[in-house]
PDB file of C-alpha atoms in Angstrom:
ATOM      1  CA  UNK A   1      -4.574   0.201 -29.526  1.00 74.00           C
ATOM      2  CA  UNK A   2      -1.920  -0.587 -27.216  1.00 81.00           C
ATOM      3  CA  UNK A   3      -2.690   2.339 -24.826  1.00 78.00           C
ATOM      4  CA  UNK A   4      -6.601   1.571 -24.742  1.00 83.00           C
ATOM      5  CA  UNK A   5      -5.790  -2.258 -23.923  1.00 84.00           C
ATOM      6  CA  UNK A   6      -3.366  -0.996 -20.929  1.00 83.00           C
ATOM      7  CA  UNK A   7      -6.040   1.291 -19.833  1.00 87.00           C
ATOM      8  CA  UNK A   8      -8.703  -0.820 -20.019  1.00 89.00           C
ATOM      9  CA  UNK A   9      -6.443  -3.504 -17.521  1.00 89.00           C
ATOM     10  CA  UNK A  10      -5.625  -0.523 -15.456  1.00 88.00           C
ATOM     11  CA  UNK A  11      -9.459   0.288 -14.883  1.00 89.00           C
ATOM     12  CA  UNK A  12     -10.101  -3.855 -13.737  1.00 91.00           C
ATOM     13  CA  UNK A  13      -7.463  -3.807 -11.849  1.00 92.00           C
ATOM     14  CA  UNK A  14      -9.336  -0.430  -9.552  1.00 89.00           C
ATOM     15  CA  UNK A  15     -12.685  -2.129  -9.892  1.00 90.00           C
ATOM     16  CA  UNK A  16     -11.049  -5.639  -8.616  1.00 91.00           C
ATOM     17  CA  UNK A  17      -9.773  -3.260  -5.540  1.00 90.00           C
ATOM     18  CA  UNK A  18     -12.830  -1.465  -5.234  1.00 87.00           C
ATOM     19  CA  UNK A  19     -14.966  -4.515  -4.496  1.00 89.00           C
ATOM     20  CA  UNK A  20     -12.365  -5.736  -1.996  1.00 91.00           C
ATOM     21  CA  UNK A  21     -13.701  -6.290   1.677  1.00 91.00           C
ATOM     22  CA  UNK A  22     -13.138  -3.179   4.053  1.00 87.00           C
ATOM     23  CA  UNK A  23     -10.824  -5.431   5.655  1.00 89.00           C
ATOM     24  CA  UNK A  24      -8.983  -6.382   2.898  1.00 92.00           C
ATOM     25  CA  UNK A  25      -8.599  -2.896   1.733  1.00 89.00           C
ATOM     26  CA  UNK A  26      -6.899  -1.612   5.060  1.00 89.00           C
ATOM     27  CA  UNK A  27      -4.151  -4.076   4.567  1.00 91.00           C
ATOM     28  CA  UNK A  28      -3.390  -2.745   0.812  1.00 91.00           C
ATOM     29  CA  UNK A  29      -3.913   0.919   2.613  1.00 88.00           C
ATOM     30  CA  UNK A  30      -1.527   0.151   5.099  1.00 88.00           C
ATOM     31  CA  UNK A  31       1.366  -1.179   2.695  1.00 90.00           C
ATOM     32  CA  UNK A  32       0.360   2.269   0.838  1.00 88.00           C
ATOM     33  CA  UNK A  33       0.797   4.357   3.505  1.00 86.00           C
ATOM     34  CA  UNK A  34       4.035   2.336   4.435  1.00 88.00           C
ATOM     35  CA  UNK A  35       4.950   3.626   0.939  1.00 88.00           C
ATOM     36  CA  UNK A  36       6.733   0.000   0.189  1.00 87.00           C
ATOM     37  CA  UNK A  37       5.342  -3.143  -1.812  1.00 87.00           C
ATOM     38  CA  UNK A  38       6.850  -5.996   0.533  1.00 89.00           C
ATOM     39  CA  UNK A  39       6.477  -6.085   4.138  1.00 88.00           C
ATOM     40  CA  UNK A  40       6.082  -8.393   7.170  1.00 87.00           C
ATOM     41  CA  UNK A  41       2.388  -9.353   8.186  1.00 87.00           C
ATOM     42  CA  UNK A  42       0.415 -12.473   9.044  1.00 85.00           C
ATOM     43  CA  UNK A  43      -0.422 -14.261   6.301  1.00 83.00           C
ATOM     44  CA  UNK A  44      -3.127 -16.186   7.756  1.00 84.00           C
ATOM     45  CA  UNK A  45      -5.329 -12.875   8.655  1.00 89.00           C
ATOM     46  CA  UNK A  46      -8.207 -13.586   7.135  1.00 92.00           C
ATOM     47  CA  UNK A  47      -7.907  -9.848   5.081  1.00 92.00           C
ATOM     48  CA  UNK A  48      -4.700 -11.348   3.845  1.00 92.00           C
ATOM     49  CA  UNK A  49      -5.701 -14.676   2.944  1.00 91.00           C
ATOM     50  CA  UNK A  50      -8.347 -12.955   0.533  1.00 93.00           C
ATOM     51  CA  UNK A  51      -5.817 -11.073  -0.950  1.00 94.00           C
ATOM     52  CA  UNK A  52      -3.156 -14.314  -1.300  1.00 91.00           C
ATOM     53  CA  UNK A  53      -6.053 -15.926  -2.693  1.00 91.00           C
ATOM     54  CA  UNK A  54      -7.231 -13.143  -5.255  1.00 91.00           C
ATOM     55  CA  UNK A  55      -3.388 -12.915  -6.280  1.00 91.00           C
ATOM     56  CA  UNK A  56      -2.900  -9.163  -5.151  1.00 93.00           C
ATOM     57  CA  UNK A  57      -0.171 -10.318  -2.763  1.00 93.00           C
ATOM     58  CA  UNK A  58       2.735 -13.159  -3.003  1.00 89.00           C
ATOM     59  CA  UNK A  59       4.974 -14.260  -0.270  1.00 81.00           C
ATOM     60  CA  UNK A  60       7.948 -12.124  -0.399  1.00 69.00           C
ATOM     61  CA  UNK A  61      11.708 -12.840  -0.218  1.00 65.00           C
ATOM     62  CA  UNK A  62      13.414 -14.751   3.015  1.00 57.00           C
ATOM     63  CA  UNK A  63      11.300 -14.657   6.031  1.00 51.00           C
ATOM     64  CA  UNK A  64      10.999 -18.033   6.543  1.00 51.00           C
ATOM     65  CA  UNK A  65       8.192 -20.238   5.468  1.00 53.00           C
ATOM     66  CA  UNK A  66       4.808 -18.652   4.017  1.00 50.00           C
ATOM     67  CA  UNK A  67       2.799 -20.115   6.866  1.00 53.00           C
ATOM     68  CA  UNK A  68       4.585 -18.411   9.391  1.00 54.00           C
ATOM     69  CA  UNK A  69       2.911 -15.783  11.687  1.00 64.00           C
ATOM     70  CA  UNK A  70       5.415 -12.725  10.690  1.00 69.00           C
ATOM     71  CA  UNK A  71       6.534 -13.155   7.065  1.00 80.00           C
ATOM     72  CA  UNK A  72       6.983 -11.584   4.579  1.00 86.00           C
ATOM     73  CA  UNK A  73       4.659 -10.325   1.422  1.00 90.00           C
ATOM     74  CA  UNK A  74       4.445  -8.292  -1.422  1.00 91.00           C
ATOM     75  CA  UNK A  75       2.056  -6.496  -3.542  1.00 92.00           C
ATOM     76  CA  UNK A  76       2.387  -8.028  -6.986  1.00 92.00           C
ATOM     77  CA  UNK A  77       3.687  -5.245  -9.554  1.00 91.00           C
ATOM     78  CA  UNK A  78       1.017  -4.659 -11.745  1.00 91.00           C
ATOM     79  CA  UNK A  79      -1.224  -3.933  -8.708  1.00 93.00           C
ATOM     80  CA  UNK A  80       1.387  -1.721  -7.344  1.00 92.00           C
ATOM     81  CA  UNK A  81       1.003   0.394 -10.116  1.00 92.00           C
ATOM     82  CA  UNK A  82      -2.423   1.710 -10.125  1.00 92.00           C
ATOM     83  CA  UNK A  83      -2.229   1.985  -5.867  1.00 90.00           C
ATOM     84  CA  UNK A  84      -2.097   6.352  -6.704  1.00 88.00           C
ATOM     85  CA  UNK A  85      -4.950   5.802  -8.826  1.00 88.00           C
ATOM     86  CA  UNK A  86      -7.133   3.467  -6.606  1.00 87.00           C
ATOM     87  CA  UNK A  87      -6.579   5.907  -3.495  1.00 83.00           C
ATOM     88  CA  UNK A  88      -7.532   8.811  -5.774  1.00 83.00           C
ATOM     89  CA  UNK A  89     -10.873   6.984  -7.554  1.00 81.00           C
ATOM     90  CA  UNK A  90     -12.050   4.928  -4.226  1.00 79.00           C
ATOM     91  CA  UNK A  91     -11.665   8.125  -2.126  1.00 77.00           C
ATOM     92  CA  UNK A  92     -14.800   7.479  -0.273  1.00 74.00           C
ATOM     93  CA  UNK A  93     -14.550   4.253   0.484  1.00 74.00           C
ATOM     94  CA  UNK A  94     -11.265   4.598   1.430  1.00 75.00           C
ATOM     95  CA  UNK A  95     -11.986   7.583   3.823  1.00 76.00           C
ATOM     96  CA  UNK A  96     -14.565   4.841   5.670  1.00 76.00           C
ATOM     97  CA  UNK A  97     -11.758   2.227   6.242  1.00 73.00           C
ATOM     98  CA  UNK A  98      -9.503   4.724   7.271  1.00 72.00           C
ATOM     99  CA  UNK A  99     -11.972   5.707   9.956  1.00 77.00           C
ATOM    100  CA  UNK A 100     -12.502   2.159  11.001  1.00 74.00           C
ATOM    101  CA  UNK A 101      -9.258   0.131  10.961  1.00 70.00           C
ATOM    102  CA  UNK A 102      -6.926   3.350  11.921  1.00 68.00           C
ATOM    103  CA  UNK A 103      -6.342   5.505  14.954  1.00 65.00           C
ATOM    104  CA  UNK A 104      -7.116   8.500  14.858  1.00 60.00           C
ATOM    105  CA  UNK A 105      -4.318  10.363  16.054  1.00 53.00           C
ATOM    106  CA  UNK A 106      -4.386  11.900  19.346  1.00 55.00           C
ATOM    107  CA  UNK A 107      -3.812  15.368  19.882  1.00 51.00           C
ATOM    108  CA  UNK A 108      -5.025  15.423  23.910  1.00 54.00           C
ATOM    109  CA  UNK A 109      -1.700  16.989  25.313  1.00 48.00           C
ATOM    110  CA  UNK A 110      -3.242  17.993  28.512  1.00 52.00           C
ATOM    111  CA  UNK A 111      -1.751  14.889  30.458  1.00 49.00           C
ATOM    112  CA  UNK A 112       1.369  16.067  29.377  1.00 47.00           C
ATOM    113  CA  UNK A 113       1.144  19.550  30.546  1.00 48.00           C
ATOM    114  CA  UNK A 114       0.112  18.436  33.951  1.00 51.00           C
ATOM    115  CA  UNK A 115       2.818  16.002  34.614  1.00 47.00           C
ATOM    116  CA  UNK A 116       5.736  18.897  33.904  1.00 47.00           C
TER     117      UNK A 116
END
C-alpha cells in the first residue's frame, strides 16, 4: 500500500513538471544539468517566480535577501527526486526546450585554424 501511495505522488509530481511552461522547465533543466539542487539565479525571472510560486523551488541558504538579483535557490527534495525520471518520461518536450533556451554548441574551428 505504501509503495502504490509513493508511486502514485511520484507520477503527480512528473505530470506537475510536465505541464510546466517551456520556460520554466529550462530553469529545472539547467539546475539538472548543473547536477546540484541549490544554486544562484534571479529570483524574480519570471520562469522562476512560477516555480517559487508552485513550490518547486525555495530560497536557499546565505545569499543575502530572497529579493535580490543573484541569490540563492533550491529545488525542494521531493522534486529532486523524480528529476531522472522526469528527463526520462518528458523526453520530447524536453528535447524542444533544449533546442530553444540552449546553445547549441559550436563546433566551427575554422577561425581557429586560420589564425595559427
Amino acid at each position: 500500500m505504501e509503495w502504490r501511495s509513493a508511486k502514485r505522488r511520484k507520477k503527480n509530481i512528473i505530470t506537475l513538471l510536465s505541464g510546466l511552461p517551456p520556460e520554466s522547465k529550462a530553469v529545472l533543466i539547467d539546475f539538472y544539468e548543473q547536477g546540484t539542487h541549490t544554486r544562484r539565479t534571479d529570483p524574480g525571472d519570471p520562469a522562476v517566480r512560477v516555480l517559487v510560486s508552485s513550490g518547486f523551488l525555495l530560497p536557499g541558504p546565505g545569499g543575502g535577501t530572497y529579493d535580490a538579483i543573484d541569490s540563492y535557490l533550491t529545488i525542494k527534495s521531493n522534486i529532486w527526486e523524480v528529476m531522472d525520471d522526469w528527463v526520462v518520461m518528458d523526453a520530447t518536450s524536453i528535447a524542444m526546450v533544449r533546442e530553444k533556451f540552449f546553445e547549441k554548441p559550436d563546433h566551427d574551428f575554422s577561425s581557429i585554424e586560420q589564425s595559427t
